[in-house]
Amino acid sequence: MTDFADDSILVLLESAPGGGLAKSAAALVGAAAAVGTPVALVVTAPGDGAAAAAAAGALGASTVLVAEAADAATALAVPTVDALAAAADLVRPDAVLISNSLDGRDVAGRFAARTRSGIAADAVAISRDAEGIVAHHSVYGGAYNVDSAVTWGAPVITVRQGAIDLRADAQTPVVETLAVTPSGAAAASVVSFAESTETSSRPELRGAAKVVSGGRGLGSQEQFALVEQLADALGAAIGASRAAVDAGYIPQSHQVGQTGVSVSPQLYVALGISGAIQHRAGMQTAKTIVAINKDADAPIFDIADFGVVGDLFTVVPQLITALQARKA
Ligand code: FAD
């Protein structure tokens, strides 16, 4: 039986739908390594555990617990929560880190309720002080930074995808098979599914390093193509304001903001977006924000690192030409 370090941080690493670990895994292990000793948990279908454990080691996990469950891919959340409960019992971590993804939030909420743990949702950074692990959040559209800590036990912290740049050094991990007793808790099951046929070569919005977003200022669905052209020139994912979505320029899955996706890319380019607080809620933690808007008083300029006051239909084609000239 492995001895676990006193400063262990238990990290749940999700699998990607197409195999391998989810993109969120590297930042979770990196964040854990900065405040303690990362112990990764992977929950996989039978036979997939060894590959997942090796991938977790490459990301810097010194110990990997492998739980192989026959229903890992079909029963929603419960097998993972059962495994997480068994792992937490074994490791006695200082904190449990989980991605703030759809599945991660589901697992985190159930696990916290089952173990009576405090939960800190949507952290953008983690630190340790004399009393334990502290989660840092960016709230109300990035207008406030909030620190949260629990007063008992280990906090369950969900981490915003793309928010943490820290990466850990690769390890040759100690791999241990985790014995999990199924709780028998009711779980929704996936009876069948149809694979999405989206064939975009563009990066996915969640977790993208670069995002180009368009707002009502684009004026029409046809003209929204300009956002796509700039995104392609930069190799970026496409986002949108709610006004652009409501006007039918682009599907809702691209909406950035309070009621859409939260992103924390290296670069966020806002085209014809005013910068309403509900939009900022989903992008204010971007490392570099560039705004192009014809209204010099648009609130997006309050948070932009670089701003161009001008007509986007004049500025953006020039920007695309300049980017293409650089590549040539
Ligand atoms: P506008 O505010 O109309 O801004 C358009 C901008 O384009 C203007 O600043 C204008 O100067 C500029 N412009 C126009 N033409 C040009 C041009 N030719 N060149 C350059 N600039 C030009 N919004 C979100 O985005 N995401 C959310 O998740 C979200 N959730 C919400 C939840 C709630 C409960 C509520 C009440 C609102 C929410 N909203 C959300 C809506 C939000 O309040 C704003 O209405 C929305 O963000 C505005 O979108 P916009 O900036 O594209 O449009």
JSON list of N, CA and C in Angstrom, two decimals, residues 38-96:
[
{"chain": "A", "resi": 38, "resn": "PRO", "atom": "N", "xyz": [0.77, 16.11, -6.08]},
{"chain": "A", "resi": 38, "resn": "PRO", "atom": "CA", "xyz": [-0.41, 15.69, -6.83]},
{"chain": "A", "resi": 38, "resn": "PRO", "atom": "C", "xyz": [-0.61, 14.17, -6.85]},
{"chain": "A", "resi": 39, "resn": "VAL", "atom": "N", "xyz": [-1.77, 13.73, -6.45]},
{"chain": "A", "resi": 39, "resn": "VAL", "atom": "CA", "xyz": [-2.16, 12.32, -6.57]},
{"chain": "A", "resi": 39, "resn": "VAL", "atom": "C", "xyz": [-3.35, 12.31, -7.52]},
{"chain": "A", "resi": 40, "resn": "ALA", "atom": "N", "xyz": [-3.15, 11.69, -8.68]},
{"chain": "A", "resi": 40, "resn": "ALA", "atom": "CA", "xyz": [-4.21, 11.73, -9.70]},
{"chain": "A", "resi": 40, "resn": "ALA", "atom": "C", "xyz": [-5.13, 10.53, -9.55]},
{"chain": "A", "resi": 41, "resn": "LEU", "atom": "N", "xyz": [-6.40, 10.75, -9.86]},
{"chain": "A", "resi": 41, "resn": "LEU", "atom": "CA", "xyz": [-7.37, 9.65, -9.95]},
{"chain": "A", "resi": 41, "resn": "LEU", "atom": "C", "xyz": [-7.89, 9.62, -11.38]},
{"chain": "A", "resi": 42, "resn": "VAL", "atom": "N", "xyz": [-7.80, 8.43, -12.01]},
{"chain": "A", "resi": 42, "resn": "VAL", "atom": "CA", "xyz": [-8.41, 8.27, -13.33]},
{"chain": "A", "resi": 42, "resn": "VAL", "atom": "C", "xyz": [-9.45, 7.16, -13.23]},
{"chain": "A", "resi": 43, "resn": "VAL", "atom": "N", "xyz": [-10.62, 7.42, -13.78]},
{"chain": "A", "resi": 43, "resn": "VAL", "atom": "CA", "xyz": [-11.70, 6.44, -13.77]},
{"chain": "A", "resi": 43, "resn": "VAL", "atom": "C", "xyz": [-11.96, 6.07, -15.22]},
{"chain": "A", "resi": 44, "resn": "THR", "atom": "N", "xyz": [-11.70, 4.83, -15.56]},
{"chain": "A", "resi": 44, "resn": "THR", "atom": "CA", "xyz": [-11.75, 4.45, -16.99]},
{"chain": "A", "resi": 44, "resn": "THR", "atom": "C", "xyz": [-12.55, 3.17, -17.18]},
{"chain": "A", "resi": 45, "resn": "ALA", "atom": "N", "xyz": [-12.81, 2.88, -18.43]},
{"chain": "A", "resi": 45, "resn": "ALA", "atom": "CA", "xyz": [-13.39, 1.58, -18.78]},
{"chain": "A", "resi": 45, "resn": "ALA", "atom": "C", "xyz": [-12.30, 0.52, -18.57]},
{"chain": "A", "resi": 46, "resn": "PRO", "atom": "N", "xyz": [-12.69, -0.74, -18.32]},
{"chain": "A", "resi": 46, "resn": "PRO", "atom": "CA", "xyz": [-11.69, -1.80, -18.10]},
{"chain": "A", "resi": 46, "resn": "PRO", "atom": "C", "xyz": [-10.69, -1.85, -19.26]},
{"chain": "A", "resi": 47, "resn": "GLY", "atom": "N", "xyz": [-9.40, -1.92, -18.90]},
{"chain": "A", "resi": 47, "resn": "GLY", "atom": "CA", "xyz": [-8.36, -2.03, -19.92]},
{"chain": "A", "resi": 47, "resn": "GLY", "atom": "C", "xyz": [-7.73, -0.72, -20.30]},
{"chain": "A", "resi": 48, "resn": "ASP", "atom": "N", "xyz": [-8.37, 0.42, -19.94]},
{"chain": "A", "resi": 48, "resn": "ASP", "atom": "CA", "xyz": [-7.84, 1.72, -20.35]},
{"chain": "A", "resi": 48, "resn": "ASP", "atom": "C", "xyz": [-7.01, 2.39, -19.26]},
{"chain": "A", "resi": 49, "resn": "GLY", "atom": "N", "xyz": [-6.95, 1.76, -18.07]},
{"chain": "A", "resi": 49, "resn": "GLY", "atom": "CA", "xyz": [-6.33, 2.41, -16.92]},
{"chain": "A", "resi": 49, "resn": "GLY", "atom": "C", "xyz": [-4.85, 2.66, -17.08]},
{"chain": "A", "resi": 50, "resn": "ALA", "atom": "N", "xyz": [-4.11, 1.70, -17.66]},
{"chain": "A", "resi": 50, "resn": "ALA", "atom": "CA", "xyz": [-2.65, 1.83, -17.74]},
{"chain": "A", "resi": 50, "resn": "ALA", "atom": "C", "xyz": [-2.26, 3.03, -18.61]},
{"chain": "A", "resi": 51, "resn": "ALA", "atom": "N", "xyz": [-2.93, 3.19, -19.74]},
{"chain": "A", "resi": 51, "resn": "ALA", "atom": "CA", "xyz": [-2.61, 4.31, -20.63]},
{"chain": "A", "resi": 51, "resn": "ALA", "atom": "C", "xyz": [-2.94, 5.64, -19.95]},
{"chain": "A", "resi": 52, "resn": "ALA", "atom": "N", "xyz": [-4.07, 5.67, -19.24]},
{"chain": "A", "resi": 52, "resn": "ALA", "atom": "CA", "xyz": [-4.45, 6.91, -18.56]},
{"chain": "A", "resi": 52, "resn": "ALA", "atom": "C", "xyz": [-3.45, 7.24, -17.45]},
{"chain": "A", "resi": 53, "resn": "ALA", "atom": "N", "xyz": [-2.97, 6.20, -16.75]},
{"chain": "A", "resi": 53, "resn": "ALA", "atom": "CA", "xyz": [-2.01, 6.42, -15.66]},
{"chain": "A", "resi": 53, "resn": "ALA", "atom": "C", "xyz": [-0.70, 6.97, -16.22]},
{"chain": "A", "resi": 54, "resn": "ALA", "atom": "N", "xyz": [-0.25, 6.42, -17.36]},
{"chain": "A", "resi": 54, "resn": "ALA", "atom": "CA", "xyz": [0.99, 6.91, -17.98]},
{"chain": "A", "resi": 54, "resn": "ALA", "atom": "C", "xyz": [0.83, 8.37, -18.40]},
{"chain": "A", "resi": 55, "resn": "ALA", "atom": "N", "xyz": [-0.34, 8.69, -18.94]},
{"chain": "A", "resi": 55, "resn": "ALA", "atom": "CA", "xyz": [-0.59, 10.08, -19.37]},
{"chain": "A", "resi": 55, "resn": "ALA", "atom": "C", "xyz": [-0.59, 11.01, -18.16]},
{"chain": "A", "resi": 56, "resn": "ALA", "atom": "N", "xyz": [-1.15, 10.55, -17.04]},
{"chain": "A", "resi": 56, "resn": "ALA", "atom": "CA", "xyz": [-1.19, 11.38, -15.83]},
{"chain": "A", "resi": 56, "resn": "ALA", "atom": "C", "xyz": [0.23, 11.61, -15.30]},
{"chain": "A", "resi": 57, "resn": "GLY", "atom": "N", "xyz": [1.07, 10.57, -15.37]},
{"chain": "A", "resi": 57, "resn": "GLY", "atom": "CA", "xyz": [2.46, 10.71, -14.95]},
{"chain": "A", "resi": 57, "resn": "GLY", "atom": "C", "xyz": [3.20, 11.72, -15.81]},
{"chain": "A", "resi": 58, "resn": "ALA", "atom": "N", "xyz": [2.95, 11.67, -17.12]},
{"chain": "A", "resi": 58, "resn": "ALA", "atom": "CA", "xyz": [3.60, 12.62, -18.03]},
{"chain": "A", "resi": 58, "resn": "ALA", "atom": "C", "xyz": [3.23, 14.06, -17.69]},
{"chain": "A", "resi": 59, "resn": "LEU", "atom": "N", "xyz": [2.07, 14.24, -17.09]},
{"chain": "A", "resi": 59, "resn": "LEU", "atom": "CA", "xyz": [1.64, 15.60, -16.72]},
{"chain": "A", "resi": 59, "resn": "LEU", "atom": "C", "xyz": [2.16, 16.00, -15.34]},
{"chain": "A", "resi": 60, "resn": "GLY", "atom": "N", "xyz": [2.78, 15.05, -14.61]},
{"chain": "A", "resi": 60, "resn": "GLY", "atom": "CA", "xyz": [3.40, 15.43, -13.34]},
{"chain": "A", "resi": 60, "resn": "GLY", "atom": "C", "xyz": [2.80, 14.79, -12.11]},
{"chain": "A", "resi": 61, "resn": "ALA", "atom": "N", "xyz": [1.88, 13.82, -12.28]},
{"chain": "A", "resi": 61, "resn": "ALA", "atom": "CA", "xyz": [1.32, 13.16, -11.10]},
{"chain": "A", "resi": 61, "resn": "ALA", "atom": "C", "xyz": [2.32, 12.14, -10.58]},
{"chain": "A", "resi": 62, "resn": "SER", "atom": "N", "xyz": [2.69, 12.23, -9.30]},
{"chain": "A", "resi": 62, "resn": "SER", "atom": "CA", "xyz": [3.68, 11.30, -8.76]},
{"chain": "A", "resi": 62, "resn": "SER", "atom": "C", "xyz": [3.03, 9.97, -8.38]},
{"chain": "A", "resi": 63, "resn": "THR", "atom": "N", "xyz": [1.76, 10.00, -8.07]},
{"chain": "A", "resi": 63, "resn": "THR", "atom": "CA", "xyz": [1.00, 8.77, -7.79]},
{"chain": "A", "resi": 63, "resn": "THR", "atom": "C", "xyz": [-0.29, 8.83, -8.59]},
{"chain": "A", "resi": 64, "resn": "VAL", "atom": "N", "xyz": [-0.67, 7.70, -9.16]},
{"chain": "A", "resi": 64, "resn": "VAL", "atom": "CA", "xyz": [-1.92, 7.64, -9.91]},
{"chain": "A", "resi": 64, "resn": "VAL", "atom": "C", "xyz": [-2.75, 6.49, -9.39]},
{"chain": "A", "resi": 65, "resn": "LEU", "atom": "N", "xyz": [-3.98, 6.79, -8.99]},
{"chain": "A", "resi": 65, "resn": "LEU", "atom": "CA", "xyz": [-4.92, 5.76, -8.59]},
{"chain": "A", "resi": 65, "resn": "LEU", "atom": "C", "xyz": [-5.81, 5.46, -9.78]},
{"chain": "A", "resi": 66, "resn": "VAL", "atom": "N", "xyz": [-5.92, 4.18, -10.10]},
{"chain": "A", "resi": 66, "resn": "VAL", "atom": "CA", "xyz": [-6.70, 3.78, -11.28]},
{"chain": "A", "resi": 66, "resn": "VAL", "atom": "C", "xyz": [-7.94, 3.02, -10.82]},
{"chain": "A", "resi": 67, "resn": "ALA", "atom": "N", "xyz": [-9.10, 3.53, -11.22]},
{"chain": "A", "resi": 67, "resn": "ALA", "atom": "CA", "xyz": [-10.35, 2.82, -10.94]},
{"chain": "A", "resi": 67, "resn": "ALA", "atom": "C", "xyz": [-10.95, 2.44, -12.28]},
{"chain": "A", "resi": 68, "resn": "GLU", "atom": "N", "xyz": [-11.00, 1.14, -12.56]},
{"chain": "A", "resi": 68, "resn": "GLU", "atom": "CA", "xyz": [-11.62, 0.69, -13.81]},
{"chain": "A", "resi": 68, "resn": "GLU", "atom": "C", "xyz": [-13.02, 0.22, -13.48]},
{"chain": "A", "resi": 69, "resn": "ALA", "atom": "N", "xyz": [-13.99, 0.81, -14.15]},
{"chain": "A", "resi": 69, "resn": "ALA", "atom": "CA", "xyz": [-15.39, 0.45, -13.86]},
{"chain": "A", "resi": 69, "resn": "ALA", "atom": "C", "xyz": [-16.09, 0.11, -15.17]},
{"chain": "A", "resi": 70, "resn": "ALA", "atom": "N", "xyz": [-16.80, -1.01, -15.16]},
{"chain": "A", "resi": 70, "resn": "ALA", "atom": "CA", "xyz": [-17.46, -1.46, -16.39]},
{"chain": "A", "resi": 70, "resn": "ALA", "atom": "C", "xyz": [-18.45, -0.43, -16.89]},
{"chain": "A", "resi": 71, "resn": "ASP", "atom": "N", "xyz": [-19.06, 0.32, -15.94]},
{"chain": "A", "resi": 71, "resn": "ASP", "atom": "CA", "xyz": [-20.08, 1.30, -16.34]},
{"chain": "A", "resi": 71, "resn": "ASP", "atom": "C", "xyz": [-19.54, 2.73, -16.37]},
{"chain": "A", "resi": 72, "resn": "ALA", "atom": "N", "xyz": [-18.19, 2.86, -16.41]},
{"chain": "A", "resi": 72, "resn": "ALA", "atom": "CA", "xyz": [-17.60, 4.20, -16.36]},
{"chain": "A", "resi": 72, "resn": "ALA", "atom": "C", "xyz": [-18.12, 5.10, -17.48]},
{"chain": "A", "resi": 73, "resn": "ALA", "atom": "N", "xyz": [-18.36, 4.51, -18.64]},
{"chain": "A", "resi": 73, "resn": "ALA", "atom": "CA", "xyz": [-18.76, 5.34, -19.79]},
{"chain": "A", "resi": 73, "resn": "ALA", "atom": "C", "xyz": [-20.27, 5.46, -19.92]},
{"chain": "A", "resi": 74, "resn": "THR", "atom": "N", "xyz": [-21.02, 4.64, -19.18]},
{"chain": "A", "resi": 74, "resn": "THR", "atom": "CA", "xyz": [-22.47, 4.64, -19.39]},
{"chain": "A", "resi": 74, "resn": "THR", "atom": "C", "xyz": [-23.27, 5.21, -18.22]},
{"chain": "A", "resi": 75, "resn": "ALA", "atom": "N", "xyz": [-22.77, 5.06, -16.99]},
{"chain": "A", "resi": 75, "resn": "ALA", "atom": "CA", "xyz": [-23.51, 5.58, -15.84]},
{"chain": "A", "resi": 75, "resn": "ALA", "atom": "C", "xyz": [-22.98, 6.98, -15.53]},
{"chain": "A", "resi": 76, "resn": "LEU", "atom": "N", "xyz": [-23.85, 7.96, -15.51]},
{"chain": "A", "resi": 76, "resn": "LEU", "atom": "CA", "xyz": [-23.38, 9.33, -15.34]},
{"chain": "A", "resi": 76, "resn": "LEU", "atom": "C", "xyz": [-22.96, 9.61, -13.90]},
{"chain": "A", "resi": 77, "resn": "ALA", "atom": "N", "xyz": [-21.79, 10.10, -13.72]},
{"chain": "A", "resi": 77, "resn": "ALA", "atom": "CA", "xyz": [-21.23, 10.64, -12.47]},
{"chain": "A", "resi": 77, "resn": "ALA", "atom": "C", "xyz": [-21.02, 9.62, -11.35]},
{"chain": "A", "resi": 78, "resn": "VAL", "atom": "N", "xyz": [-21.98, 8.74, -11.09]},
{"chain": "A", "resi": 78, "resn": "VAL", "atom": "CA", "xyz": [-21.91, 7.93, -9.86]},
{"chain": "A", "resi": 78, "resn": "VAL", "atom": "C", "xyz": [-20.65, 7.06, -9.76]},
{"chain": "A", "resi": 79, "resn": "PRO", "atom": "N", "xyz": [-20.23, 6.32, -10.80]},
{"chain": "A", "resi": 79, "resn": "PRO", "atom": "CA", "xyz": [-19.00, 5.54, -10.66]},
{"chain": "A", "resi": 79, "resn": "PRO", "atom": "C", "xyz": [-17.79, 6.42, -10.32]},
{"chain": "A", "resi": 80, "resn": "THR", "atom": "N", "xyz": [-17.77, 7.63, -10.87]},
{"chain": "A", "resi": 80, "resn": "THR", "atom": "CA", "xyz": [-16.65, 8.54, -10.59]},
{"chain": "A", "resi": 80, "resn": "THR", "atom": "C", "xyz": [-16.73, 9.04, -9.15]},
{"chain": "A", "resi": 81, "resn": "VAL", "atom": "N", "xyz": [-17.94, 9.35, -8.68]},
{"chain": "A", "resi": 81, "resn": "VAL", "atom": "CA", "xyz": [-18.09, 9.82, -7.29]},
{"chain": "A", "resi": 81, "resn": "VAL", "atom": "C", "xyz": [-17.71, 8.69, -6.33]},
{"chain": "A", "resi": 82, "resn": "ASP", "atom": "N", "xyz": [-18.11, 7.47, -6.65]},
{"chain": "A", "resi": 82, "resn": "ASP", "atom": "CA", "xyz": [-17.74, 6.32, -5.80]},
{"chain": "A", "resi": 82, "resn": "ASP", "atom": "C", "xyz": [-16.22, 6.18, -5.73]},
{"chain": "A", "resi": 83, "resn": "ALA", "atom": "N", "xyz": [-15.56, 6.30, -6.89]},
{"chain": "A", "resi": 83, "resn": "ALA", "atom": "CA", "xyz": [-14.10, 6.18, -6.93]},
{"chain": "A", "resi": 83, "resn": "ALA", "atom": "C", "xyz": [-13.44, 7.33, -6.18]},
{"chain": "A", "resi": 84, "resn": "LEU", "atom": "N", "xyz": [-13.99, 8.52, -6.34]},
{"chain": "A", "resi": 84, "resn": "LEU", "atom": "CA", "xyz": [-13.42, 9.69, -5.67]},
{"chain": "A", "resi": 84, "resn": "LEU", "atom": "C", "xyz": [-13.54, 9.54, -4.15]},
{"chain": "A", "resi": 85, "resn": "ALA", "atom": "N", "xyz": [-14.67, 9.01, -3.70]},
{"chain": "A", "resi": 85, "resn": "ALA", "atom": "CA", "xyz": [-14.87, 8.82, -2.25]},
{"chain": "A", "resi": 85, "resn": "ALA", "atom": "C", "xyz": [-13.85, 7.81, -1.72]},
{"chain": "A", "resi": 86, "resn": "ALA", "atom": "N", "xyz": [-13.64, 6.72, -2.48]},
{"chain": "A", "resi": 86, "resn": "ALA", "atom": "CA", "xyz": [-12.66, 5.71, -2.05]},
{"chain": "A", "resi": 86, "resn": "ALA", "atom": "C", "xyz": [-11.25, 6.29, -2.04]},
{"chain": "A", "resi": 87, "resn": "ALA", "atom": "N", "xyz": [-10.94, 7.10, -3.07]},
{"chain": "A", "resi": 87, "resn": "ALA", "atom": "CA", "xyz": [-9.60, 7.69, -3.16]},
{"chain": "A", "resi": 87, "resn": "ALA", "atom": "C", "xyz": [-9.37, 8.69, -2.03]},
{"chain": "A", "resi": 88, "resn": "ALA", "atom": "N", "xyz": [-10.38, 9.51, -1.74]},
{"chain": "A", "resi": 88, "resn": "ALA", "atom": "CA", "xyz": [-10.23, 10.52, -0.67]},
{"chain": "A", "resi": 88, "resn": "ALA", "atom": "C", "xyz": [-10.03, 9.84, 0.68]},
{"chain": "A", "resi": 89, "resn": "ASP", "atom": "N", "xyz": [-10.72, 8.72, 0.89]},
{"chain": "A", "resi": 89, "resn": "ASP", "atom": "CA", "xyz": [-10.57, 7.93, 2.13]},
{"chain": "A", "resi": 89, "resn": "ASP", "atom": "C", "xyz": [-9.14, 7.45, 2.30]},
{"chain": "A", "resi": 90, "resn": "LEU", "atom": "N", "xyz": [-8.57, 7.03, 1.17]},
{"chain": "A", "resi": 90, "resn": "LEU", "atom": "CA", "xyz": [-7.22, 6.46, 1.17]},
{"chain": "A", "resi": 90, "resn": "LEU", "atom": "C", "xyz": [-6.14, 7.53, 1.32]},
{"chain": "A", "resi": 91, "resn": "VAL", "atom": "N", "xyz": [-6.31, 8.61, 0.57]},
{"chain": "A", "resi": 91, "resn": "VAL", "atom": "CA", "xyz": [-5.24, 9.61, 0.45]},
{"chain": "A", "resi": 91, "resn": "VAL", "atom": "C", "xyz": [-5.29, 10.65, 1.58]},
{"chain": "A", "resi": 92, "resn": "ARG", "atom": "N", "xyz": [-6.50, 10.92, 2.09]},
{"chain": "A", "resi": 92, "resn": "ARG", "atom": "CA", "xyz": [-6.69, 12.01, 3.08]},
{"chain": "A", "resi": 92, "resn": "ARG", "atom": "C", "xyz": [-6.03, 13.29, 2.58]},
{"chain": "A", "resi": 93, "resn": "PRO", "atom": "N", "xyz": [-6.48, 13.79, 1.43]},
{"chain": "A", "resi": 93, "resn": "PRO", "atom": "CA", "xyz": [-5.79, 14.94, 0.80]},
{"chain": "A", "resi": 93, "resn": "PRO", "atom": "C", "xyz": [-6.09, 16.25, 1.52]},
{"chain": "A", "resi": 94, "resn": "ASP", "atom": "N", "xyz": [-5.28, 17.26, 1.20]},
{"chain": "A", "resi": 94, "resn": "ASP", "atom": "CA", "xyz": [-5.54, 18.61, 1.71]},
{"chain": "A", "resi": 94, "resn": "ASP", "atom": "C", "xyz": [-6.61, 19.31, 0.88]},
{"chain": "A", "resi": 95, "resn": "ALA", "atom": "N", "xyz": [-6.81, 18.84, -0.35]},
{"chain": "A", "resi": 95, "resn": "ALA", "atom": "CA", "xyz": [-7.86, 19.41, -1.21]},
{"chain": "A", "resi": 95, "resn": "ALA", "atom": "C", "xyz": [-8.13, 18.43, -2.34]},
{"chain": "A", "resi": 96, "resn": "VAL", "atom": "N", "xyz": [-9.32, 18.56, -2.93]},
{"chain": "A", "resi": 96, "resn": "VAL", "atom": "CA", "xyz": [-9.67, 17.75, -4.09]},
{"chain": "A", "resi": 96, "resn": "VAL", "atom": "C", "xyz": [-9.91, 18.72, -5.25]}
]
